[in-house]
CSV table of C-alpha atoms and ligand atoms in Angstrom, one decimal:
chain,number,residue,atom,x,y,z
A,148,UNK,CA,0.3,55.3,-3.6
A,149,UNK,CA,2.0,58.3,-1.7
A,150,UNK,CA,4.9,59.9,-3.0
A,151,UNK,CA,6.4,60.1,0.4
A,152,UNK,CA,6.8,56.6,-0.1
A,153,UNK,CA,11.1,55.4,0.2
A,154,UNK,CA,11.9,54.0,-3.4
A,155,UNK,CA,14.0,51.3,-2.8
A,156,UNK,CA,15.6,49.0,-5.5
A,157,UNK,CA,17.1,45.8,-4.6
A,158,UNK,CA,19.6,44.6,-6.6
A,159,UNK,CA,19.8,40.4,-6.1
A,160,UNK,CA,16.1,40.3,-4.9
A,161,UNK,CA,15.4,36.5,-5.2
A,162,UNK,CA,19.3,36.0,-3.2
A,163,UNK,CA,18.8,35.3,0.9
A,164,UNK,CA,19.4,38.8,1.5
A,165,UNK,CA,17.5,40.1,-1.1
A,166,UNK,CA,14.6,38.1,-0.1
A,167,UNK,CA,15.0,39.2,3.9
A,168,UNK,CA,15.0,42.5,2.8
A,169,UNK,CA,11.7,42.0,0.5
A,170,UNK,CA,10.3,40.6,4.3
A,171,UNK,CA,11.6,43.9,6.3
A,172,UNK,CA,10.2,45.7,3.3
A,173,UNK,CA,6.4,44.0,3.4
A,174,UNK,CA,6.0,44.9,7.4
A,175,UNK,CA,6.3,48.6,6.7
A,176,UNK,CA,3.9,49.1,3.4
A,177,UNK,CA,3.5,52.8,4.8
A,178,UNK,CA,7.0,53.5,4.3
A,179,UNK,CA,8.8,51.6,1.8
A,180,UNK,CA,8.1,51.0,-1.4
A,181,UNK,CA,9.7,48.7,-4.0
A,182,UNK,CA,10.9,50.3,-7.3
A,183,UNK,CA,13.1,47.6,-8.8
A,184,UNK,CA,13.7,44.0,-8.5
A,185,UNK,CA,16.5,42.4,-9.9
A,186,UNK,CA,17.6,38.8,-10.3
A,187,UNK,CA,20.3,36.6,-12.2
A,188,UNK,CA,18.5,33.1,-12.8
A,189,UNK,CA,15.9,32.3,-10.3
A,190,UNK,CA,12.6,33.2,-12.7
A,191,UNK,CA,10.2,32.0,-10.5
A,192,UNK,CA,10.6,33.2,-7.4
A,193,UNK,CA,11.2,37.0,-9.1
A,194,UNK,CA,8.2,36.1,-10.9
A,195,UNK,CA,6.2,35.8,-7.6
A,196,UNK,CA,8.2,39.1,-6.0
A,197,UNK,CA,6.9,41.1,-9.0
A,198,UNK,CA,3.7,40.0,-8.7
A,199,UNK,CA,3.6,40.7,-5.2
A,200,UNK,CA,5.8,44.2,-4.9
A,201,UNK,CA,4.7,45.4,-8.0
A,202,UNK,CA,7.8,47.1,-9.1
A,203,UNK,CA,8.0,49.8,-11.7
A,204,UNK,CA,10.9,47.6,-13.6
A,205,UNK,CA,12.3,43.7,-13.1
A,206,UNK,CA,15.8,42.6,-14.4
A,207,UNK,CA,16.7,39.4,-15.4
A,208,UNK,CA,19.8,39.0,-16.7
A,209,UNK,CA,18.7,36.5,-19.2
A,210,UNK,CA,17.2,37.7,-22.0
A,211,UNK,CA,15.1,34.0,-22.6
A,212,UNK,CA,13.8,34.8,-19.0
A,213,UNK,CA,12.8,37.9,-19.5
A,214,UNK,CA,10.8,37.2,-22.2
A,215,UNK,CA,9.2,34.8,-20.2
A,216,UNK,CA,8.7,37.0,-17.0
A,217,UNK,CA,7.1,39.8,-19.4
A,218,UNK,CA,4.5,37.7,-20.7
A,219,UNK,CA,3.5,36.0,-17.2
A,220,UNK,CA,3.7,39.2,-15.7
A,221,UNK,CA,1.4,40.9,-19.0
A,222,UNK,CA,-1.1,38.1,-18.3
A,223,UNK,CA,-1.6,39.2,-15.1
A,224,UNK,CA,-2.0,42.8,-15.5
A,225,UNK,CA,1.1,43.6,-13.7
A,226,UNK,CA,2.7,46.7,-15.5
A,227,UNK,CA,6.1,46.0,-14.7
A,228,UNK,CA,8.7,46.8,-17.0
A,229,UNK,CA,11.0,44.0,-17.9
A,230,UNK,CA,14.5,43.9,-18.7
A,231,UNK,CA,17.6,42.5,-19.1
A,232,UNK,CA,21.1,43.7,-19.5
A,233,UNK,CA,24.1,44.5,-17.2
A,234,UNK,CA,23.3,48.5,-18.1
A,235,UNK,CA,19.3,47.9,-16.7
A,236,UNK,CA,21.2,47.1,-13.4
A,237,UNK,CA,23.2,50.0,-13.5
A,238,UNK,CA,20.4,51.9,-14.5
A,239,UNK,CA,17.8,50.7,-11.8
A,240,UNK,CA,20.2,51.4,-9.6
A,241,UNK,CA,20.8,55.2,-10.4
A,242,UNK,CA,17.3,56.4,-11.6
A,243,UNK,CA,16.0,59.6,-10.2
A,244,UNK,CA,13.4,58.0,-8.8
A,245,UNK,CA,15.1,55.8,-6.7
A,246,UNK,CA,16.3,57.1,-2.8
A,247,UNK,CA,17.4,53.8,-1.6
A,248,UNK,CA,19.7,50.6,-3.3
A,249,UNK,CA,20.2,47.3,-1.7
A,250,UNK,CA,23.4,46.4,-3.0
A,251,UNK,CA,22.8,42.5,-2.2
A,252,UNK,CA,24.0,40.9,-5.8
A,253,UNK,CA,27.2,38.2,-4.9
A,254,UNK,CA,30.6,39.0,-6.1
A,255,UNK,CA,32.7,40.9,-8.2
A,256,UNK,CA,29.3,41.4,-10.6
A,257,UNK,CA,27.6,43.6,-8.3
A,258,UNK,CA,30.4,46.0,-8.6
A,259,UNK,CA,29.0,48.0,-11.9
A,260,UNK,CA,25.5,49.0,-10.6
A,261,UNK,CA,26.2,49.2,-6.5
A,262,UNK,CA,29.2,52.1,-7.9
A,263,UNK,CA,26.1,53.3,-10.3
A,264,UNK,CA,24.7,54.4,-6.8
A,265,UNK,CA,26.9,55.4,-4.9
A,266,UNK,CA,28.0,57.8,-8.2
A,267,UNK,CA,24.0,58.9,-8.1
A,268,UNK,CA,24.4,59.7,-4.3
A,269,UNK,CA,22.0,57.4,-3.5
A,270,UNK,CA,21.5,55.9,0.2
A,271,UNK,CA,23.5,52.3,-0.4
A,272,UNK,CA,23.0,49.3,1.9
A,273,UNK,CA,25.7,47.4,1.4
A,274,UNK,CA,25.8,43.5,1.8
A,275,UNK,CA,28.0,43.0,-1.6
A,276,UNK,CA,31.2,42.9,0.4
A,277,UNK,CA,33.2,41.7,-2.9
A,278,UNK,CA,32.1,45.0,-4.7
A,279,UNK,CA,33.8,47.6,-1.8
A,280,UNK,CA,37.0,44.6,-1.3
A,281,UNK,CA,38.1,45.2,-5.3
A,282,UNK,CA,37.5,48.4,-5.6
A,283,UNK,CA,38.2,49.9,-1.9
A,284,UNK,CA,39.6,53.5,-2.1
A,285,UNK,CA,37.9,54.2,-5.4
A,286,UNK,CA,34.8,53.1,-4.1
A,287,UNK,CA,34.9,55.3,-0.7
A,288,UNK,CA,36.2,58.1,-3.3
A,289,UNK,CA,33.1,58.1,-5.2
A,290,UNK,CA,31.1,58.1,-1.5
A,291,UNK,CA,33.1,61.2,-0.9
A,292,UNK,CA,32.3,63.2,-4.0
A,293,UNK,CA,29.0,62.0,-4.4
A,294,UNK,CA,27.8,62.5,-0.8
A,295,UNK,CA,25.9,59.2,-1.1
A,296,UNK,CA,25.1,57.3,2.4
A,297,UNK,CA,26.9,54.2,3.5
A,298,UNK,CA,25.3,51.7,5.8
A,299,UNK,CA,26.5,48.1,5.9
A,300,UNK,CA,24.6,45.4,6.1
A,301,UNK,CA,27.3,43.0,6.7
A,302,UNK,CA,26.0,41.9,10.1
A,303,UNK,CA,29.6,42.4,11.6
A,304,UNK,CA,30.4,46.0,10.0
A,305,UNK,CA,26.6,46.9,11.3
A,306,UNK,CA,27.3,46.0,14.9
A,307,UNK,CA,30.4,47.9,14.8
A,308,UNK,CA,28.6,51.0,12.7
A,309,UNK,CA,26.0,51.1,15.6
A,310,UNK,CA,29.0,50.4,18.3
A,311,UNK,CA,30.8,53.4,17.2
A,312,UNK,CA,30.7,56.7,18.6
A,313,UNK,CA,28.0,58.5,17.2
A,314,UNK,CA,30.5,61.5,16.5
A,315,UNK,CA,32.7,59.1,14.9
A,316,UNK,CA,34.1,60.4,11.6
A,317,UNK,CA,36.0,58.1,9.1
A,318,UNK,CA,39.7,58.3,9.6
A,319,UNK,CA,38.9,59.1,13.4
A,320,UNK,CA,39.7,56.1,15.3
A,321,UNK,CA,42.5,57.6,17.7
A,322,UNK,CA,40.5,60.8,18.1
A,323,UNK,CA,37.4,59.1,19.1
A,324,UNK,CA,39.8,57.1,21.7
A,325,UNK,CA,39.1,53.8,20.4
A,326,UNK,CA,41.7,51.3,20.7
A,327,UNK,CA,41.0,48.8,18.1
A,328,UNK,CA,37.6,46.9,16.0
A,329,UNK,CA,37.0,43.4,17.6
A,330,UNK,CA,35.7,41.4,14.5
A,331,UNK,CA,33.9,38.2,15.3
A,332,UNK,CA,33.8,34.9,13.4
A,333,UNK,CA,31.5,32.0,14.0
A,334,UNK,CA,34.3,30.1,12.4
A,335,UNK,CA,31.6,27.7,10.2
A,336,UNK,CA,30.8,24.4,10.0
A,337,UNK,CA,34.3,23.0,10.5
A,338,UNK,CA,35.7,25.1,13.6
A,339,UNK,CA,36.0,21.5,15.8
A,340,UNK,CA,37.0,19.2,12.4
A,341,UNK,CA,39.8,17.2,12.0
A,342,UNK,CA,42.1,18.4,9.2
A,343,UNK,CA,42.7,15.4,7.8
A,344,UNK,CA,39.2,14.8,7.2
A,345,UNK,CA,39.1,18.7,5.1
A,346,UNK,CA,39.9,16.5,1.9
A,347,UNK,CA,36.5,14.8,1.5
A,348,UNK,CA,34.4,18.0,2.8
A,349,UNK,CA,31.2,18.2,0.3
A,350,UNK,CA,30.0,21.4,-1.1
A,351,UNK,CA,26.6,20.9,1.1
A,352,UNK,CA,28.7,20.4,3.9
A,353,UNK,CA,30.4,23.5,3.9
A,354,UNK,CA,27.4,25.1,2.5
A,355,UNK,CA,25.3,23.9,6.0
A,356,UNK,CA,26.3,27.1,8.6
A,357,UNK,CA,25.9,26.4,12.1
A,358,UNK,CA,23.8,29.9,12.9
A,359,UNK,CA,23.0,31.4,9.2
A,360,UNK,CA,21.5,30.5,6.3
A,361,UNK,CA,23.3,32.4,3.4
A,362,UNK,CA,24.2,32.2,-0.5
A,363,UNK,CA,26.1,29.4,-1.6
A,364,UNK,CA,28.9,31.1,-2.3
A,365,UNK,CA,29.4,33.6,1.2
A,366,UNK,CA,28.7,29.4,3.0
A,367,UNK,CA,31.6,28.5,1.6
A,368,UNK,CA,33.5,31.1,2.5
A,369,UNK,CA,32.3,31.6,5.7
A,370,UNK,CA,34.0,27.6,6.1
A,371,UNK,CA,37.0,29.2,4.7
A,372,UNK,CA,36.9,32.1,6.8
A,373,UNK,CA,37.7,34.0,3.2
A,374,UNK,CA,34.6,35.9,4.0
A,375,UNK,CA,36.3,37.0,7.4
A,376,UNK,CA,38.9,38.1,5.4
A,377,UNK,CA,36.8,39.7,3.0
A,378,UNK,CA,35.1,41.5,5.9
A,379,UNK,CA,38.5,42.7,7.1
A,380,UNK,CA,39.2,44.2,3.8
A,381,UNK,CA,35.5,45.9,3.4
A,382,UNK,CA,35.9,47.5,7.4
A,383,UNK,CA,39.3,48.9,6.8
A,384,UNK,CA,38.3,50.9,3.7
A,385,UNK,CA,34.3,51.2,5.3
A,386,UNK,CA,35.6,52.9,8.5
A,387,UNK,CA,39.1,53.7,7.3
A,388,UNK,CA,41.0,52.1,9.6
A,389,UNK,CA,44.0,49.9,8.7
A,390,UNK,CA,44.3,45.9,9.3
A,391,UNK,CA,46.5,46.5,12.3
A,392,UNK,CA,43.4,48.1,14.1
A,393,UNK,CA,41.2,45.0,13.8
A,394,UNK,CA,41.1,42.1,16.1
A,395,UNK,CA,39.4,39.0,14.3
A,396,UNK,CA,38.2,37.1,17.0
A,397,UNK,CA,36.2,33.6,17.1
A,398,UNK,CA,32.6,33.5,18.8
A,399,UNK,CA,30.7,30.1,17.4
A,400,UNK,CA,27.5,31.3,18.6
A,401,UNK,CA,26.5,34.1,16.7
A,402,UNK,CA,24.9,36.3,19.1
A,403,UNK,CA,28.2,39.1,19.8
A,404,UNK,CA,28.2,40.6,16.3
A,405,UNK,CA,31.3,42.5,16.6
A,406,UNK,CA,32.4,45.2,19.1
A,407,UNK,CA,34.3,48.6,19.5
A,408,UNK,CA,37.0,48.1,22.2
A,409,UNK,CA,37.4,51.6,23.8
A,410,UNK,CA,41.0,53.3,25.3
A,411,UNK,CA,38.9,53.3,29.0
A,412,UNK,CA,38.3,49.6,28.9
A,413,UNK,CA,34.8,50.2,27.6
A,414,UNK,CA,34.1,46.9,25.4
A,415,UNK,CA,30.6,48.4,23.0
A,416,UNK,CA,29.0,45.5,21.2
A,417,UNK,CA,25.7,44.9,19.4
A,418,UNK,CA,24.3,41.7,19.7
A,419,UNK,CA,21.0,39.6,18.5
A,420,UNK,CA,20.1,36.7,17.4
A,421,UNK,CA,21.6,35.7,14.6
A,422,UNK,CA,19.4,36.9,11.5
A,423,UNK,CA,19.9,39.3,9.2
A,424,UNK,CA,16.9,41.1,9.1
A,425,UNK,CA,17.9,43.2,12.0
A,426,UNK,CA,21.1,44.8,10.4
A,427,UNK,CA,18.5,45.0,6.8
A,428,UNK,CA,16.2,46.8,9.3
A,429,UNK,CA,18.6,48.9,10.5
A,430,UNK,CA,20.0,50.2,7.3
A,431,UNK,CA,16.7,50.8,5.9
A,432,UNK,CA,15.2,52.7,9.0
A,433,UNK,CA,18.3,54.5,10.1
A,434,UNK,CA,18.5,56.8,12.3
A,435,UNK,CA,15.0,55.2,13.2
A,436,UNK,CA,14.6,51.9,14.7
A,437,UNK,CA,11.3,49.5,12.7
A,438,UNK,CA,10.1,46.1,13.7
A,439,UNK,CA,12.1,43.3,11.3
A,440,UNK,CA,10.0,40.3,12.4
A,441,UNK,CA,13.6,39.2,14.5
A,442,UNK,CA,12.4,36.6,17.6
A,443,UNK,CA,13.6,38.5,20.7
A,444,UNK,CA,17.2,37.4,22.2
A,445,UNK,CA,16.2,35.1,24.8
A,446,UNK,CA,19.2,35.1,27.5
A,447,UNK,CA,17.7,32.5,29.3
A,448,UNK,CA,18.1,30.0,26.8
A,449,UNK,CA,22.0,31.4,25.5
A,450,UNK,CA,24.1,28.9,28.2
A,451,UNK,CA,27.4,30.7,27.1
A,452,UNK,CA,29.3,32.7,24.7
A,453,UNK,CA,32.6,31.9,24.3
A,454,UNK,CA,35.8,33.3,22.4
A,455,UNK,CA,39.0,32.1,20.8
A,456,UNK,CA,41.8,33.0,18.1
A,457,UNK,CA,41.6,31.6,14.5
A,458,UNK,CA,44.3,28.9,13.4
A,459,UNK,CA,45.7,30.0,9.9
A,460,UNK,CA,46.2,25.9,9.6
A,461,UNK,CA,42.8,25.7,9.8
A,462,UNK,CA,41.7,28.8,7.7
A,463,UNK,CA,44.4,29.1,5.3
A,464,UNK,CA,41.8,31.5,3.1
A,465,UNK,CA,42.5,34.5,5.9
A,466,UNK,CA,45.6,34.9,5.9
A,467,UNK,CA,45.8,35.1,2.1
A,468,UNK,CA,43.4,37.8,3.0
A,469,UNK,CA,45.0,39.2,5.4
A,470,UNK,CA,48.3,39.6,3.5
A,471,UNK,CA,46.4,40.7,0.5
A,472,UNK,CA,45.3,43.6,1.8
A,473,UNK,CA,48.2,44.4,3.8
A,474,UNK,CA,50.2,44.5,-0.1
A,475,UNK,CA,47.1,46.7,-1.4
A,476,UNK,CA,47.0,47.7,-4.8
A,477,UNK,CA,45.5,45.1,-7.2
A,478,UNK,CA,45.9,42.4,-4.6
A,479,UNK,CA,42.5,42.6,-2.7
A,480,UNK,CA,40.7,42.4,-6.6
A,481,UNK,CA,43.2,39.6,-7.3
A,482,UNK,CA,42.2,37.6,-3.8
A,483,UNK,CA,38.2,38.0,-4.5
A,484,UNK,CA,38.6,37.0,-7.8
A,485,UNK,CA,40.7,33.8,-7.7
A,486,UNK,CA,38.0,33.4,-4.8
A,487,UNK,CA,35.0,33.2,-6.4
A,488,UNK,CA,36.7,31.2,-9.3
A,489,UNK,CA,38.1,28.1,-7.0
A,490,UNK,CA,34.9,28.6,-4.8
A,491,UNK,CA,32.9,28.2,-7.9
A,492,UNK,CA,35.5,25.2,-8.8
A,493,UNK,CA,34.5,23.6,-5.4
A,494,UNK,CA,30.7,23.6,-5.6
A,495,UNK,CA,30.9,22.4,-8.7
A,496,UNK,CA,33.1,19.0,-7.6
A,497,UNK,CA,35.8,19.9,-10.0
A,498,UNK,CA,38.2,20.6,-6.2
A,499,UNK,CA,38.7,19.4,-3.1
A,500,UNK,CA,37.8,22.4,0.0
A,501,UNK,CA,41.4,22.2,1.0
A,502,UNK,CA,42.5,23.4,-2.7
A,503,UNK,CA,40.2,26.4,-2.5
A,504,UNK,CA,43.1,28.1,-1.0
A,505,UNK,CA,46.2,26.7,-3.0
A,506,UNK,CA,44.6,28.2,-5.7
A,507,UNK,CA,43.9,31.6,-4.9
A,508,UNK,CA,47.6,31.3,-3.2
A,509,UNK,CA,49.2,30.0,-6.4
A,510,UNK,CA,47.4,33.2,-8.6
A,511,UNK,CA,48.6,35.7,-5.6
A,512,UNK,CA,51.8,34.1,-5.5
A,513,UNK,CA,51.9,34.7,-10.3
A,514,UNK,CA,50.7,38.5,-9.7
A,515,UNK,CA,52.9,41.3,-9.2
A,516,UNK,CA,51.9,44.4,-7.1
A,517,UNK,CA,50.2,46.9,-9.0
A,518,UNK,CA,48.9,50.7,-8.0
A,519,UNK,CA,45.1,50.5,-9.0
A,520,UNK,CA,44.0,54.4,-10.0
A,521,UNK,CA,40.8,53.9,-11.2
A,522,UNK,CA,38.2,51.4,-12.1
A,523,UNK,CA,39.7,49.9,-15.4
A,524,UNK,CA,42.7,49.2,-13.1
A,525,UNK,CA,40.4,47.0,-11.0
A,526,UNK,CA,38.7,45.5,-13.9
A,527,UNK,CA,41.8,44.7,-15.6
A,528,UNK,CA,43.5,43.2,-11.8
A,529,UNK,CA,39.8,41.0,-11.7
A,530,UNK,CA,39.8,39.4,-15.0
A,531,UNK,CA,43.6,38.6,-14.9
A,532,UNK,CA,43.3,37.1,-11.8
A,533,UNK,CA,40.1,34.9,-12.8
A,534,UNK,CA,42.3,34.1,-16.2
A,535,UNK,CA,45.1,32.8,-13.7
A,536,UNK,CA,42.9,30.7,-11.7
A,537,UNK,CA,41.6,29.3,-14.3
A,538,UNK,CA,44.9,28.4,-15.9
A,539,UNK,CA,45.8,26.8,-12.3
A,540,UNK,CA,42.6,25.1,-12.4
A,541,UNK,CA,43.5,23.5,-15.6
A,542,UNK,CA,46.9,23.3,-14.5
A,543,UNK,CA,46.2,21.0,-11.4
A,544,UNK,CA,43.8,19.1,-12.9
A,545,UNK,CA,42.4,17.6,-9.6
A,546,UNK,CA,39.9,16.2,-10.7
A,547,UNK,CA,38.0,14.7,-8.1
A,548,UNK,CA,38.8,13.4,-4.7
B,256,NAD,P1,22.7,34.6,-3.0
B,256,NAD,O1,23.6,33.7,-3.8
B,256,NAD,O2,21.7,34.0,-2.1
B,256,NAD,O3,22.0,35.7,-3.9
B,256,NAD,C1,22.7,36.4,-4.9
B,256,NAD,C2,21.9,37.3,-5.7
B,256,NAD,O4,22.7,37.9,-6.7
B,256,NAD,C3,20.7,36.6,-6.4
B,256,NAD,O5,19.6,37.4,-6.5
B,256,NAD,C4,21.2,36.4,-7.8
B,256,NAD,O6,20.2,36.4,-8.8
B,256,NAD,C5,22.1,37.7,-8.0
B,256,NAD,N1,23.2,37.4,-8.9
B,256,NAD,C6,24.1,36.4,-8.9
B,256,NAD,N2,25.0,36.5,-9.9
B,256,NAD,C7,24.6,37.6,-10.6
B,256,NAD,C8,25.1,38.2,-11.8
B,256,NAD,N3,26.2,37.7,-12.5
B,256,NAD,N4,24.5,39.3,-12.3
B,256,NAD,C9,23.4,39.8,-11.6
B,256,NAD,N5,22.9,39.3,-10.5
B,256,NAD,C10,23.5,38.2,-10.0
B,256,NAD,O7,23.7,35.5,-2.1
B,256,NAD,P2,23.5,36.2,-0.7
B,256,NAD,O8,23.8,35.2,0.4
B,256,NAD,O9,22.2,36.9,-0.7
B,256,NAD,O10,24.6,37.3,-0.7
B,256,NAD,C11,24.6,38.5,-1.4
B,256,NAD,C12,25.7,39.4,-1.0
B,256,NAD,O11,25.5,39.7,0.4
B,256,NAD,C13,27.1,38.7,-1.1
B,256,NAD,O12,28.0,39.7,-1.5
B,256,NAD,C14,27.3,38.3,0.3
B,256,NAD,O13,28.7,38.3,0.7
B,256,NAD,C15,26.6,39.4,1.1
B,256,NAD,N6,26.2,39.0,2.5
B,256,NAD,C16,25.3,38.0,2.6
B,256,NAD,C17,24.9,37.6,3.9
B,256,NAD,C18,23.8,36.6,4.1
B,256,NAD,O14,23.4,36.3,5.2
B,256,NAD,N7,23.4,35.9,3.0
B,256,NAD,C19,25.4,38.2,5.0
B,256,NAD,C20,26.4,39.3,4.8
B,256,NAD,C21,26.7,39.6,3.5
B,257,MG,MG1,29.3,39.0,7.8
């Protein structure tokens, strides 16, 4: 094995970005080579990564599992080291070794080791929006003084990372004589659905995206349009620009990723077919472009692209986002995390979709502004706001539709 070799540990490995980026990763053997794998639940199919990758350690954070995984993986020779707490992850992802870190865990748990290394300047792809929305100017802080490298894998903040001026420094939006961020929106699986039919929506309906095929919990709020408002959060603190700069814009098809609108009239957008191995490419390779096993994008069979403007009576979810992030302090870490409590609520049948938002709007509406300084701040804004949701959860007791 050469030493030249990039060390790359990806944090969520058996997620659907995790497992794309194990597929960009198995095209270029010459180049990339895995380090670390880590998973929550899903034994077997990290079982299978290890024993194809070969990493130098696994995580499983599930100590029964990992006892399991080290002595499938013993009996087949495989020298991987096994573990299993939260402070493997944060070590994995801030060895020496290690050059590159997919940050692709879900939610507010990725947080920890994807600011592990960003402290250990590593290069970070980021795809764990949630960790960047609670923690924003901390989180850029630590890029800052680390000097660690930021590419998003987000396929929206990637299109507009590679639509940007190549001069482009953060904060630099008026100099670079850029006008504003168009951010587009498929707009999910219930863009032409009647409201009144919202009540009865199933989790593997809103789960079942038109153009991706994503984590059960980004599904759902990409049929919220949360996650649009999650992505507005992560690309004003990403390319330091404020809300007012970004234009959220609806394209159902997938193909426009997002564009750079320019003070000449120059529109710059990326576009491809929808599939998220080309933005995991991207980050991986930069500056260099790699094959990522992405079909071609076949004009001849697109009939049209077409735009609109998002309905907050519809998506109720971004504007809570929206105004969450225009209050700052503790009110992005409050949003995310009364988020992915009701989202959890919802795929588990314990509330209707359309309740998603009332209660992340009833804990917003119980939480006072709050500066967050550092991380405990954020922590403590997080498990307050999960408390709350909770409590409104038990509160409402809607049991069932
Ligand atoms: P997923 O649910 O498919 O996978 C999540 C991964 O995180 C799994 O490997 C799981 O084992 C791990 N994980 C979950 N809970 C954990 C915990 N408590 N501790 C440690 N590990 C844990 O999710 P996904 O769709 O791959 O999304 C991952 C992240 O990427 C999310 O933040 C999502 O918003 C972002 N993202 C995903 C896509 C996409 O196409 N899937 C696109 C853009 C951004
Ligand atoms: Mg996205």
């Amino acid at each position: 094995m050469s030493e030249q070799k990039e060390q790359i540990t990806v944090l969520g490995a058996t997620g659907s970005i995790g497992v794309n980026t194990l597929d960009v990763i198995a095209r270029h053997p010459d180049k990339y080579q895995v380090f670390a794998l880590t998973a929550h639940r899903n034994l077997q199919l990290l079982k299978e990564q290890c024993l194809r990758f070969k990493p130098r350690f696994a995580v499983i954070t599930d100590q029964q599992k990992a006892e399991l995984l080290k002595e499938v993986l013993s009996s087949h020779k495989i020298e991987t080291q096994v573990l299993s707490s939260i402070e493997d992850l944060t070590m994995v992802a801030s060895h020496s070794d290690v050059d590159t870190v997919m940050a692709a865990i879900v939610g507010a748990a990725g947080l920890l080791p994807t600011l592990a290394a960003v402290k250990a300047s590593k290069k970070v792809l980021l795809a764990n929006k949630e960790a960047l929305v609670m923690s924003g100017s901390i989180f850029m802080q630590a890029v800052e003084d680390s000097g660690a490298t930021l590419l998003p894998i987000d396929s929206e903040h990637n299109a507009i990372f590679q639509s940007l001026p190549e001069h482009f420094v953060s904060g630099g939006i008026q100099s670079c004589g850029i006008e504003n961020i168009v951010l587009t929106g498929s707009g999910g699986p219930f863009l032409n659905k009647p409201l009144e039919e919202f009540a009865s929506i199933t989790p593997d309906e809103a789960c079942a995206h038109p153009n991706w095929d994503m984590g059960r919990k980004i599904s759902v709020d990409s049929a919220t349009m949360m996650n649009k408002g999650l992505e507005l959060i992560e690309a004003c603190w990403m390319f330091a620009v404020k809300p007012a700069d970004i234009e959220i814009v609806l394209h159902p098809q997938s193909i426009i990723h997002s564009m750079v609108r320019y003070k000449d009239g120059s529109v710059i957008s990326q576009m491809g077919n929808p599939d998220m191995r080309t933005p995991i490419a991207h980050a991986l390779a930069f500056p260099e472009r790699i094959d990522a096993g992405v079909a071609p994008l076949d004009f001849m069979q697109i009939s049209q692209l077409t735009f609109d403007k998002p309905c907050f009576e519809r998506y109720p979810c971004l504007k809570l986002a929206i105004d969450a992030i225009g209050e700052g302090g503790n009110m992005p870490a409050t949003l995310n995390a009364a988020n992915e409590i009701a989202v959890d609520a919802f795929l588990n049948e314990q509330i209707g979709f359309a309740q998603i938002a009332e209660v992340i709007q009833q804990v917003l509406s119980q939480t006072s502004y709050a500066e967050v300084a550092d991380l405990e701040a954020v922590l403590a804004a997080d498990s307050n706001a999960r408390q709350m949701a909770q409590q409104v959860l038990n509160d409402i007791k809607l049991y069932k539709r």
